[in-house]
PDB file of C-alpha atoms and ligand atoms in Angstrom:
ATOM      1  CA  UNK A1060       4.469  36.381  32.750  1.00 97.00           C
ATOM      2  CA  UNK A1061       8.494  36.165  32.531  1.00 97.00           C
ATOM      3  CA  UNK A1062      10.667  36.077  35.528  1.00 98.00           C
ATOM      4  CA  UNK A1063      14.149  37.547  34.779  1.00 98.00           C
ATOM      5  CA  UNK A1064      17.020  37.903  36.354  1.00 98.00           C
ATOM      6  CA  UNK A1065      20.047  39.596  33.805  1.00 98.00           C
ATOM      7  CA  UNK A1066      19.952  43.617  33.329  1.00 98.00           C
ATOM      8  CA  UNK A1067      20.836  43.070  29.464  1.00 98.00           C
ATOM      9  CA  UNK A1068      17.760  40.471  29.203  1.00 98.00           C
ATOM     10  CA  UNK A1069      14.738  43.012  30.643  1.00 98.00           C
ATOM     11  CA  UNK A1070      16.108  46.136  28.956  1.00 98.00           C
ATOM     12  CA  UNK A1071      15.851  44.371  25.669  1.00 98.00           C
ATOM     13  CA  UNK A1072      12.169  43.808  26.490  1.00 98.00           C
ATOM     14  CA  UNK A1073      11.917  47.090  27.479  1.00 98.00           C
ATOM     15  CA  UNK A1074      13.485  48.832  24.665  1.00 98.00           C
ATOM     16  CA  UNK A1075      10.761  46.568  22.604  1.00 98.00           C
ATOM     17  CA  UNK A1076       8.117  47.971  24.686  1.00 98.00           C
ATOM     18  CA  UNK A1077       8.962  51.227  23.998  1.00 98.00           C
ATOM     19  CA  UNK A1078       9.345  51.260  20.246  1.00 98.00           C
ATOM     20  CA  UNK A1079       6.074  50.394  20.014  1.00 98.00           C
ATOM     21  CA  UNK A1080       4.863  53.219  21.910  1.00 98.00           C
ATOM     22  CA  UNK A1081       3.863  51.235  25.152  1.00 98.00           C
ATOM     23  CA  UNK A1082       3.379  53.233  28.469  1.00 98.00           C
ATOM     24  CA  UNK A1083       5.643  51.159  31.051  1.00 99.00           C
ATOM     25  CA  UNK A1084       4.674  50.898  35.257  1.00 99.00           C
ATOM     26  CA  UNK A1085       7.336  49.474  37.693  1.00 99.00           C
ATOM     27  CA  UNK A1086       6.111  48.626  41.083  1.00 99.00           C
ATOM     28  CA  UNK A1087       9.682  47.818  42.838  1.00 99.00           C
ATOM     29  CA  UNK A1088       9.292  45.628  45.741  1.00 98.00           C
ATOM     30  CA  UNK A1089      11.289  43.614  47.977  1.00 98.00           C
ATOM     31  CA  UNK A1090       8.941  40.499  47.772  1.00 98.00           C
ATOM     32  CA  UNK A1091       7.215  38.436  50.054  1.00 98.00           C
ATOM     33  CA  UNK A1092       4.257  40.359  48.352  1.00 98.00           C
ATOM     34  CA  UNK A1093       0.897  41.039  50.523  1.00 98.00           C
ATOM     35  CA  UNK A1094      -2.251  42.872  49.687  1.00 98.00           C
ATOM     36  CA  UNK A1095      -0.620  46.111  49.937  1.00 98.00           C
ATOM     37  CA  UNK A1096       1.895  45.373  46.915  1.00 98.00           C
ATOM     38  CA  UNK A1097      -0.850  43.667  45.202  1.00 98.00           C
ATOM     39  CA  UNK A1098      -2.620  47.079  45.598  1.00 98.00           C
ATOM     40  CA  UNK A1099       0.128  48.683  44.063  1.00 98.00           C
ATOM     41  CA  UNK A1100       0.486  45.988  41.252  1.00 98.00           C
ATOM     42  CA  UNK A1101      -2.760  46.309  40.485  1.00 98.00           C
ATOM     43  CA  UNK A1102      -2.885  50.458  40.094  1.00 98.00           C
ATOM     44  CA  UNK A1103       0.221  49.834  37.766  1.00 99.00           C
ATOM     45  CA  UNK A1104      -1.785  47.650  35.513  1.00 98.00           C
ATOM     46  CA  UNK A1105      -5.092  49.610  35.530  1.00 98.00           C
ATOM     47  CA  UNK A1106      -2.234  52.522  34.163  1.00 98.00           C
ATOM     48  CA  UNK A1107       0.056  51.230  32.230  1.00 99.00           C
ATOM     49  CA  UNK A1108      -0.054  49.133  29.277  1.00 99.00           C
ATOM     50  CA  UNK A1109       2.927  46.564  30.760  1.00 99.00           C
ATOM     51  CA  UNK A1110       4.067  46.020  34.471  1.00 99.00           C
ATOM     52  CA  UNK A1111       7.424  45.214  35.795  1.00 99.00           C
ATOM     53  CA  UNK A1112       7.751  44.177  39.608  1.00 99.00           C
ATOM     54  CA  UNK A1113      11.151  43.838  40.667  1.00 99.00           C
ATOM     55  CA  UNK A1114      11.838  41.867  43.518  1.00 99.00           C
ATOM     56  CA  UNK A1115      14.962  42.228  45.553  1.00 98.00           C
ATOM     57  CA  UNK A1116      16.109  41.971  49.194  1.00 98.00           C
ATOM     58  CA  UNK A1117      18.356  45.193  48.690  1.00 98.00           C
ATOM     59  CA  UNK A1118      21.245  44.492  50.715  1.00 98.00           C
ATOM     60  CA  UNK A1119      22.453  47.986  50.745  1.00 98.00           C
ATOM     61  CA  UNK A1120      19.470  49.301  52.645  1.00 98.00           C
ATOM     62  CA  UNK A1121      20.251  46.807  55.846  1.00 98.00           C
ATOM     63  CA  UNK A1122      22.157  48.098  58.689  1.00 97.00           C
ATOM     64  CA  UNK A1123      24.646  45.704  60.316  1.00 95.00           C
ATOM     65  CA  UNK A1124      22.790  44.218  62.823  1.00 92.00           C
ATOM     66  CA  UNK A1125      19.381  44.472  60.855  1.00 97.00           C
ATOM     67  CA  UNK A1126      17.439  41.474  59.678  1.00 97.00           C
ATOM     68  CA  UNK A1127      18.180  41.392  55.446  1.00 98.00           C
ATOM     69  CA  UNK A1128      19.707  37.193  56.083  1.00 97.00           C
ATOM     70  CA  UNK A1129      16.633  36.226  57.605  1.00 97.00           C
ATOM     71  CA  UNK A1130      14.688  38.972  55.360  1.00 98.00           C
ATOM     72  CA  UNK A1131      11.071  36.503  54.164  1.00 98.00           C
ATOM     73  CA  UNK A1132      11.056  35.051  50.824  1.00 98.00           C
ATOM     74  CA  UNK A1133       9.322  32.884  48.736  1.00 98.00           C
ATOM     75  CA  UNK A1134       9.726  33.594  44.771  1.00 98.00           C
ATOM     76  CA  UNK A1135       6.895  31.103  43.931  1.00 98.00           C
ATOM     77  CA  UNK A1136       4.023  32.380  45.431  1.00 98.00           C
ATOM     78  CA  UNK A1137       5.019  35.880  44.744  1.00 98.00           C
ATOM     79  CA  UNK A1138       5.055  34.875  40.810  1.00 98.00           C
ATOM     80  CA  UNK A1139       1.656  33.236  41.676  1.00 98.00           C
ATOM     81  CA  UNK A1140       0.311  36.983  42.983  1.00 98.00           C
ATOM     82  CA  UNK A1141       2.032  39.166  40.393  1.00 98.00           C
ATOM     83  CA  UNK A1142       0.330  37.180  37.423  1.00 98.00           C
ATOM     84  CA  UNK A1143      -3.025  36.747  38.709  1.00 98.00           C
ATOM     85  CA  UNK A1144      -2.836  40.697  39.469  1.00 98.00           C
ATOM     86  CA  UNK A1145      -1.414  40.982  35.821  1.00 98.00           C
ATOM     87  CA  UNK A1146       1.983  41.811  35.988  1.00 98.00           C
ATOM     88  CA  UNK A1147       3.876  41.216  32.845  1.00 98.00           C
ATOM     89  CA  UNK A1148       7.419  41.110  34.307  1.00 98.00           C
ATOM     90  CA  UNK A1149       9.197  40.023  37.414  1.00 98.00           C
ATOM     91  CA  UNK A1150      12.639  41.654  37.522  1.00 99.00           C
ATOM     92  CA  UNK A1151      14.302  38.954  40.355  1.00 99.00           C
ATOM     93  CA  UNK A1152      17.945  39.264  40.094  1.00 98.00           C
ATOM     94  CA  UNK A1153      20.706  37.901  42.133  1.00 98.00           C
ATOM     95  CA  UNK A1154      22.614  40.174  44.314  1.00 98.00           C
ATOM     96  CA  UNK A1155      25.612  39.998  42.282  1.00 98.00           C
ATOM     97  CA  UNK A1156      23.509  41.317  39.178  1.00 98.00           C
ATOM     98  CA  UNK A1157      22.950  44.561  41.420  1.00 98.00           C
ATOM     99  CA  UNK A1158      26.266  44.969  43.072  1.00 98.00           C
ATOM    100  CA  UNK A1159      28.627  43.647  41.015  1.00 98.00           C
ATOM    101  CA  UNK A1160      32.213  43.339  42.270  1.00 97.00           C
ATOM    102  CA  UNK A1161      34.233  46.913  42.571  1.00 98.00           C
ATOM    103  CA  UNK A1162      30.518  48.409  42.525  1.00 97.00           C
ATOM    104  CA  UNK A1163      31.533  51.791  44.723  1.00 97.00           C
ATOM    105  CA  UNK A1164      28.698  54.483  43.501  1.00 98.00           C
ATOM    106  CA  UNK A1165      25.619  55.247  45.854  1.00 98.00           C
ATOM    107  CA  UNK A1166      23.412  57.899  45.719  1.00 98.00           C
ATOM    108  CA  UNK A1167      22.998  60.010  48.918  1.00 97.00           C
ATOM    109  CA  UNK A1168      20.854  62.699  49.974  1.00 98.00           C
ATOM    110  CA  UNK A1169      20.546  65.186  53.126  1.00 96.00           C
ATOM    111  CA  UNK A1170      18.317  66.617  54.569  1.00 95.00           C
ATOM    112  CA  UNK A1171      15.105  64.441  54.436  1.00 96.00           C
ATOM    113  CA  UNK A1172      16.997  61.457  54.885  1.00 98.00           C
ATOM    114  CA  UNK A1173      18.238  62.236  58.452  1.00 96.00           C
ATOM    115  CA  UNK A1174      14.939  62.335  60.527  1.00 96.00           C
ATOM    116  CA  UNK A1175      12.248  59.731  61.241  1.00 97.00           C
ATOM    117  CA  UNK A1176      13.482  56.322  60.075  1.00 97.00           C
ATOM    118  CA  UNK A1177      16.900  57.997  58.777  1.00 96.00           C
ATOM    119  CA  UNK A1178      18.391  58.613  62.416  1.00 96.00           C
ATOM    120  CA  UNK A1179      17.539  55.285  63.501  1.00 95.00           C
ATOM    121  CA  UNK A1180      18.623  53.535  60.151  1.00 96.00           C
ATOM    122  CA  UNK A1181      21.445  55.724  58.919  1.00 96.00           C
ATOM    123  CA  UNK A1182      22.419  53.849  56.113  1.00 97.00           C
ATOM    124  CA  UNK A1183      18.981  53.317  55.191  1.00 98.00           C
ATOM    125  CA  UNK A1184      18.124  55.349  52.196  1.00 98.00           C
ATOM    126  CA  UNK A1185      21.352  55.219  50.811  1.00 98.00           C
ATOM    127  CA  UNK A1186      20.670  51.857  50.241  1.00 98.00           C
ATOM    128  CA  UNK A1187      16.943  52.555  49.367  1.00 98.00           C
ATOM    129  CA  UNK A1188      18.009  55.458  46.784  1.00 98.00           C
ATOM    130  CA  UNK A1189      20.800  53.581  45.648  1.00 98.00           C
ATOM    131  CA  UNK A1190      18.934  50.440  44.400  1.00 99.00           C
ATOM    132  CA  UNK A1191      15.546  52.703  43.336  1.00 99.00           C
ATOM    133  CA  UNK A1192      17.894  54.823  41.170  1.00 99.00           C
ATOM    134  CA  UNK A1193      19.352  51.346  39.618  1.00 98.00           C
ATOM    135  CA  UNK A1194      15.841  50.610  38.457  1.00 99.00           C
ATOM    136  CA  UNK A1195      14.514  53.362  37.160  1.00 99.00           C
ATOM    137  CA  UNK A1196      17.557  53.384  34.906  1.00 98.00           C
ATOM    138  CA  UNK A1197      17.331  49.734  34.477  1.00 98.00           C
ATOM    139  CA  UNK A1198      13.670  49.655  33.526  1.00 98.00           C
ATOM    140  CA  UNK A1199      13.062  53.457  32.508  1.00 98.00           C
ATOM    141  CA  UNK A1200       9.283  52.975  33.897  1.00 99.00           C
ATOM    142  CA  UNK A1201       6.838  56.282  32.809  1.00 99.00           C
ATOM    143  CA  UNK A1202       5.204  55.541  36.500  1.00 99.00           C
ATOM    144  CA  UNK A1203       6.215  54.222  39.165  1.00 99.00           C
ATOM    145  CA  UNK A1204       4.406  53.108  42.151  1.00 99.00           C
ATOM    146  CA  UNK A1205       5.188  53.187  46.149  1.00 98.00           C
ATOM    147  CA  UNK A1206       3.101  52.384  49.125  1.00 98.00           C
ATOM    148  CA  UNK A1207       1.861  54.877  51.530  1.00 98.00           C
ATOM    149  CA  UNK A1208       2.911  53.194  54.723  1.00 98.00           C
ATOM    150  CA  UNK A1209       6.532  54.001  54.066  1.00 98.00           C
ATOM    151  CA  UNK A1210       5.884  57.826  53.962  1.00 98.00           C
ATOM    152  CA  UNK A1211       9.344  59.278  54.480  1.00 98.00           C
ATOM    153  CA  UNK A1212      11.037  56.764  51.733  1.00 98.00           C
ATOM    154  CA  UNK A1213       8.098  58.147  49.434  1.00 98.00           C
ATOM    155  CA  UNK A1214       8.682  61.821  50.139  1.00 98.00           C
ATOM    156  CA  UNK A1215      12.609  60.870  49.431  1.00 98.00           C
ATOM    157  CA  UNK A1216      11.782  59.262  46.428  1.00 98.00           C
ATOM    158  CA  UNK A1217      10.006  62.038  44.817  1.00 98.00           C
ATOM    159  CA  UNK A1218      12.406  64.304  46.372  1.00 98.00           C
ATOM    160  CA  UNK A1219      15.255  62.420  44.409  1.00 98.00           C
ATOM    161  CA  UNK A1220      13.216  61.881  41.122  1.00 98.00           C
ATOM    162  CA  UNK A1221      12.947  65.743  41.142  1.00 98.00           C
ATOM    163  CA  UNK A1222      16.896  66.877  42.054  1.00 98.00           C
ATOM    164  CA  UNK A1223      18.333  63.800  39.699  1.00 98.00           C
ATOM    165  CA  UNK A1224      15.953  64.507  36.650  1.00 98.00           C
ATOM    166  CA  UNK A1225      14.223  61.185  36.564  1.00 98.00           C
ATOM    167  CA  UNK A1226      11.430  61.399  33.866  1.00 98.00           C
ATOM    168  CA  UNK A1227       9.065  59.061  36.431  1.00 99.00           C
ATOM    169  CA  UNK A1228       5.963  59.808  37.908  1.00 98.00           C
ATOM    170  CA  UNK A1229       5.283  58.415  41.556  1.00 98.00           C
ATOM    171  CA  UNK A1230       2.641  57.817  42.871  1.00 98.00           C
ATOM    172  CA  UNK A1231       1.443  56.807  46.527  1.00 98.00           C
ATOM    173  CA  UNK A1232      -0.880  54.588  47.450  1.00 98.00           C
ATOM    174  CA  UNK A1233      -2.888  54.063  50.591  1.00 98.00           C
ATOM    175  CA  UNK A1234      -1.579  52.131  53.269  1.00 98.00           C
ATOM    176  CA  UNK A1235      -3.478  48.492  53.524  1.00 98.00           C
ATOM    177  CA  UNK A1236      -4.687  47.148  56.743  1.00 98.00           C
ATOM    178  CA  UNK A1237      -5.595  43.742  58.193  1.00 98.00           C
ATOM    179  CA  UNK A1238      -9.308  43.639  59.561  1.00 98.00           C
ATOM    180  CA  UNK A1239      -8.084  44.894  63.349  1.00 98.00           C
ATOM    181  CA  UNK A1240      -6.056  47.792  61.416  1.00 98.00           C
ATOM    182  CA  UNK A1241      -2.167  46.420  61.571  1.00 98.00           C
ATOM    183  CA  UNK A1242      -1.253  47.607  58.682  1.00 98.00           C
ATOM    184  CA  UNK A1243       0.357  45.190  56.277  1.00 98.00           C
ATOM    185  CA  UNK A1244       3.724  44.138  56.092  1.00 98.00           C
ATOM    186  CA  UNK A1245       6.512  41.012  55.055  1.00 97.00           C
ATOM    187  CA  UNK A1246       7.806  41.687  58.590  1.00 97.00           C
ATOM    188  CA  UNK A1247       4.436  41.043  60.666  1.00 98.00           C
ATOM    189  CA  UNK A1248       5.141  37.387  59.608  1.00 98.00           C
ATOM    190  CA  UNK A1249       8.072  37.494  62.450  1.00 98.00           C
ATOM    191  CA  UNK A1250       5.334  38.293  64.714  1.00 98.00           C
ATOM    192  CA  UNK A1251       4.204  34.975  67.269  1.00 98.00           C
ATOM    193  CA  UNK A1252       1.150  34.742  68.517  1.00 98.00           C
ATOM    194  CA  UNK A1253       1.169  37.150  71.588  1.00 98.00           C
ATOM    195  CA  UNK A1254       3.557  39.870  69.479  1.00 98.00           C
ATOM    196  CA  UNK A1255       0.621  40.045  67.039  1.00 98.00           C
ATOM    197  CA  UNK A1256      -1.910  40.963  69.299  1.00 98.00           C
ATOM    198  CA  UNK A1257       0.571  43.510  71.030  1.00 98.00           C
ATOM    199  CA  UNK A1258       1.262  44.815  67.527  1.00 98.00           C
ATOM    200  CA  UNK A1259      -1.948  46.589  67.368  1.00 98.00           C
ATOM    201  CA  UNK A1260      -1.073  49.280  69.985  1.00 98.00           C
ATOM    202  CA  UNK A1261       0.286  50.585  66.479  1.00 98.00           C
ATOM    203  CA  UNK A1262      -2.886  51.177  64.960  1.00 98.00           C
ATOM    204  CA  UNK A1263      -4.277  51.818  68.451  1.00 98.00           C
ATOM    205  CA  UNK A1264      -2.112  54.642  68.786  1.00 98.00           C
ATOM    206  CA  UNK A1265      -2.012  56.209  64.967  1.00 98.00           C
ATOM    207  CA  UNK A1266      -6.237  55.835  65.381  1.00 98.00           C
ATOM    208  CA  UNK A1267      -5.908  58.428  68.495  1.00 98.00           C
ATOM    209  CA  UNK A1268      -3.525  60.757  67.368  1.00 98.00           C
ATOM    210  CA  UNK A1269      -5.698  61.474  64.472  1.00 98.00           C
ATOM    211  CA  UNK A1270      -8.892  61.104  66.333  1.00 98.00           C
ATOM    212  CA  UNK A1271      -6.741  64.196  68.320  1.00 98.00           C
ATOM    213  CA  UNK A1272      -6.041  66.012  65.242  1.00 98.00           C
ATOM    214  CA  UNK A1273      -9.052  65.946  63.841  1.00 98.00           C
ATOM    215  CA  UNK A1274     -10.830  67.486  66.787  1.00 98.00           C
ATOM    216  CA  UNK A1275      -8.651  70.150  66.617  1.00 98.00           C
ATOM    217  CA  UNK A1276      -5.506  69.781  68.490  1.00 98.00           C
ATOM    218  CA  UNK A1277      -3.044  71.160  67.108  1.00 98.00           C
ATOM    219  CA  UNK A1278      -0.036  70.995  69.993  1.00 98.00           C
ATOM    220  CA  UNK A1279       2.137  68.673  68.711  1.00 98.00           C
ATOM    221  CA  UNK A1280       3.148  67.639  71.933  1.00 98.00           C
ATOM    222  CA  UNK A1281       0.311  66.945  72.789  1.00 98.00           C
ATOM    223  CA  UNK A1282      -0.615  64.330  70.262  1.00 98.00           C
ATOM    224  CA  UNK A1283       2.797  62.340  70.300  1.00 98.00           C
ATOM    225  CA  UNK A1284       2.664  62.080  73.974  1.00 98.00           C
ATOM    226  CA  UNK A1285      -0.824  60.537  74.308  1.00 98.00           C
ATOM    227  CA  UNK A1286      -0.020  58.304  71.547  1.00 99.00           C
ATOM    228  CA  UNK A1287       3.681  57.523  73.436  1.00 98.00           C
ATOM    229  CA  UNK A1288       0.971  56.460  76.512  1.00 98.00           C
ATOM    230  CA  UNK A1289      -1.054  53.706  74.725  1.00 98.00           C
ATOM    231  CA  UNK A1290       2.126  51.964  73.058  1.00 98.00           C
ATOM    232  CA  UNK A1291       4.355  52.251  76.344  1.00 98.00           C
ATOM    233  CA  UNK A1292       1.069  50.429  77.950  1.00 98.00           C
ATOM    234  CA  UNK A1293       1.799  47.487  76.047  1.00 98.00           C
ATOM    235  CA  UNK A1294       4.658  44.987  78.162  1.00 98.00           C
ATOM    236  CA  UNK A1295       6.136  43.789  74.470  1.00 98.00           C
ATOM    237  CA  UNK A1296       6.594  47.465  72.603  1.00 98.00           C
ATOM    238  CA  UNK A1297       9.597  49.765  72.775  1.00 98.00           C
ATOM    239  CA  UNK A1298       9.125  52.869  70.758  1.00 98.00           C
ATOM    240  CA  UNK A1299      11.910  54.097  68.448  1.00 98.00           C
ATOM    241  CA  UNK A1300      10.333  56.893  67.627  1.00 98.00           C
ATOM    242  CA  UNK A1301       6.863  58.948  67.091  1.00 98.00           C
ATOM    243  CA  UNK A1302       7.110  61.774  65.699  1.00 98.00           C
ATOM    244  CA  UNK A1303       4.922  65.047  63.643  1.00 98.00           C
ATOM    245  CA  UNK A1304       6.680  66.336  61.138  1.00 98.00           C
ATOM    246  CA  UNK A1305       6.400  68.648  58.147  1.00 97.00           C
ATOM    247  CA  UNK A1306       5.534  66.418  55.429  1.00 96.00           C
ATOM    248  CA  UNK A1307       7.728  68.573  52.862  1.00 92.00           C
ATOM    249  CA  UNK A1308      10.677  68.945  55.026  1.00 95.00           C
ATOM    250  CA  UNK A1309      10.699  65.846  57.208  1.00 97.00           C
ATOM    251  CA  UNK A1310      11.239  68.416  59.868  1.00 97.00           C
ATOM    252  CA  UNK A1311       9.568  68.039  63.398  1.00 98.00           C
ATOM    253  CA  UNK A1312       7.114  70.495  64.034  1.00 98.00           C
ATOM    254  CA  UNK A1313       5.634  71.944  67.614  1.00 98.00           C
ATOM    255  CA  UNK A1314       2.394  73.378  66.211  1.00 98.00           C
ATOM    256  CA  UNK A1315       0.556  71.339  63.587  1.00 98.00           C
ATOM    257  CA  UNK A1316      -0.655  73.248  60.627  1.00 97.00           C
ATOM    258  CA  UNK A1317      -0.684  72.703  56.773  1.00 97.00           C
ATOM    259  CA  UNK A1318       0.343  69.251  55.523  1.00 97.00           C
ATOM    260  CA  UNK A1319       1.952  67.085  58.204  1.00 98.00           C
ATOM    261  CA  UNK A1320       3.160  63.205  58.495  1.00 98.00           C
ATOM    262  CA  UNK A1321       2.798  61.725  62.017  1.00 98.00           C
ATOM    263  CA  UNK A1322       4.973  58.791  62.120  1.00 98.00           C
ATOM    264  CA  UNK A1323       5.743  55.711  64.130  1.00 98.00           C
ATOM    265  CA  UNK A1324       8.257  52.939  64.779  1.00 98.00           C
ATOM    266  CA  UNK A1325       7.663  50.508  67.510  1.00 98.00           C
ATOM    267  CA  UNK A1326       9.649  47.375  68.095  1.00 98.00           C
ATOM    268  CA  UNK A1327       7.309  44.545  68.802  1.00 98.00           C
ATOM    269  CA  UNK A1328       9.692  41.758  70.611  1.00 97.00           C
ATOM    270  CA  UNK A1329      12.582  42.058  67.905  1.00 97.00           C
ATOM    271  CA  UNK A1330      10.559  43.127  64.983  1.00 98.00           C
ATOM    272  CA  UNK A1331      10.578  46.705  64.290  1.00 98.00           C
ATOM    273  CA  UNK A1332       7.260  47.909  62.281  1.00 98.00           C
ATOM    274  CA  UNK A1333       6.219  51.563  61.284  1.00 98.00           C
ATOM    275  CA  UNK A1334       2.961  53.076  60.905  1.00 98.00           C
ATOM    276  CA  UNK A1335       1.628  56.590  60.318  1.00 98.00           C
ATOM    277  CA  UNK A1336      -1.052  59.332  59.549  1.00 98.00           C
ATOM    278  CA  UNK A1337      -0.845  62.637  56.954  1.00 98.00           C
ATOM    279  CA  UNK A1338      -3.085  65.313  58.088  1.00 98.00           C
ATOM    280  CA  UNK A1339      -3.838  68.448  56.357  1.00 97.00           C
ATOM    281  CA  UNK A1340      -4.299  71.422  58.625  1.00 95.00           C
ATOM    282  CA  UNK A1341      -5.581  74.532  56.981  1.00 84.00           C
TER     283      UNK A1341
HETATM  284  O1  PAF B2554       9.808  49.528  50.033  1.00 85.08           O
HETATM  285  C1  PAF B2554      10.549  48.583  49.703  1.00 85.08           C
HETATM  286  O2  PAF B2554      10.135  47.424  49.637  1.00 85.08           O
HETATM  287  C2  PAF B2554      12.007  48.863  49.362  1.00 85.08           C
HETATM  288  O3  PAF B2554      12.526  49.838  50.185  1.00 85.08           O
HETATM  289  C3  PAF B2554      12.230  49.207  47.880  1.00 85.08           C
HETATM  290  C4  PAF B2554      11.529  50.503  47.488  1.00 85.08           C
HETATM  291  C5  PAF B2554      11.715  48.078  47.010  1.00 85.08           C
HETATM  292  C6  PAF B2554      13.716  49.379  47.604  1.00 85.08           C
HETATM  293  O4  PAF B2554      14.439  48.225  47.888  1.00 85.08           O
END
């Protein structure tokens, strides 16, 4: 397994690849990689006949104030976990490689972008679409793979493959959980001892809204304000949102019927994690 860093260098590869007729997976990542990206890697590989992870702390998707300096990483043991799960490729370049100086051209969308983690992160998916776009076109993967537990950024990234033409297929996969049910993430590692345990109202809280849903509730009001109770009963979590909406539209919804997304954030001491559920009401 290679680890490269220059644009020209892995679409040289890439172009080799591809004249020889090999089907190409890119599993783009941020590192610090965890079960759930090594669930992803390994769906690329049982796909595709060669796998690129990129890794990259996309400054573009950070918001001021946000935590992108302090962001983990650790490049060796992330090579470590993307060859044993049989990665061919780790695309790992420098910022500057990205961005380079007088870069001015983002991609934006409306719409889905502005509800959910979108009003809270405004910048966000600029930033996400921005850098996703750059390695699609860098890469020019047949599939590419996203995880579950960021639902909205993998409704806007099929959204965006659709409106901008990208020959990709995306595909989701499941959201992985610890053994109590936190569900996996670079950013539980900011959690101490005490924010860990409190972090578990998340699960707590996604586990009764669908319990709720499932037994036929279907007042979305309802749901979102018993699962408000059980994280607000926790001293160390402040909620930044929970929220049904349409899982097309990203649009909140009062009655739940036909495909919805019920989705969390909850700031644990200072680290912010998200959660959520799909549910499809017929
Ligand atoms: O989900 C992530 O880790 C990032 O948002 C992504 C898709 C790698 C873009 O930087």
């Amino acid at each position: 397994m290679k680890i490269i860093s220059a644009v020209t260098e892995i679409r040289e590869i890439i172009k080799e690849w591809k004249r020889n007729g090999l089907k190409v997976g890119l599993v783009p990542t941020m590192g610090y990689l965890h079960e759930g990206h090594l669930s992803l890697i390994k769906k690329a590989v049982s796909e595709n006949d060669r796998v690129v992870v990129s890794i990259f702390v996309n400054p573009t998707q950070f918001g001021p104030n946000e935590d992108y300096e302090t962001y983990p990483r650790d490049i060796n043991k992330d090579s470590a976990l993307c060859e044993s799960a049989g990665a061919d490729i780790i695309f790992h370049p420098e910022v500057s490689e990205m961005y380079p100086k007088g870069a001015c051209t983002y991609v934006n969308m409306t719409g889905l972008t502005d509800a959910l983690c979108g009003k809270s992160r405004p910048t966000h998916f600029q930033g996400v679409c921005t850098v996703v776009s750059k390695l699609f076109n860098i890469t020019t993967p047949d599939n590419a793979y996203f995880g579950q537990k960021d639902a909205q950024q993998l409704a806007v990234i099929k959204r965006m493959v659709k409106d901008l033409n990208f020959d990709i297929n995306i595909t989701g996969c499941p959201i992985i959980r610890e053994e109590d049910g936190l569900a996996k993430s670079s950013r539980n590692t900011y959690l101490n001892e005490e924010e860990r345990k409190a972090a578990l109202v998340l699960h707590s809280a996604i586990t009764c809204g669908q319990s709720l849903v499932n037994d036929g509730e279907r007042n979305a009001s309802v749901v979102i304000n018993r699962m408000k109770d059980i994280i607000n009963a926790e001293p160390l979590a402040k909620i930044d949102y929970v929220e049904i909406v349409d899982m097309n539209t990203m649009e909140s919804v009062s009655v739940i019927q036909g495909e919805i997304l019920c989705a969390i954030a909850v700031y644990i001491g200072k680290t912010r994690l998200i959660d959520n559920f799909i549910a499809n009401v017929g």
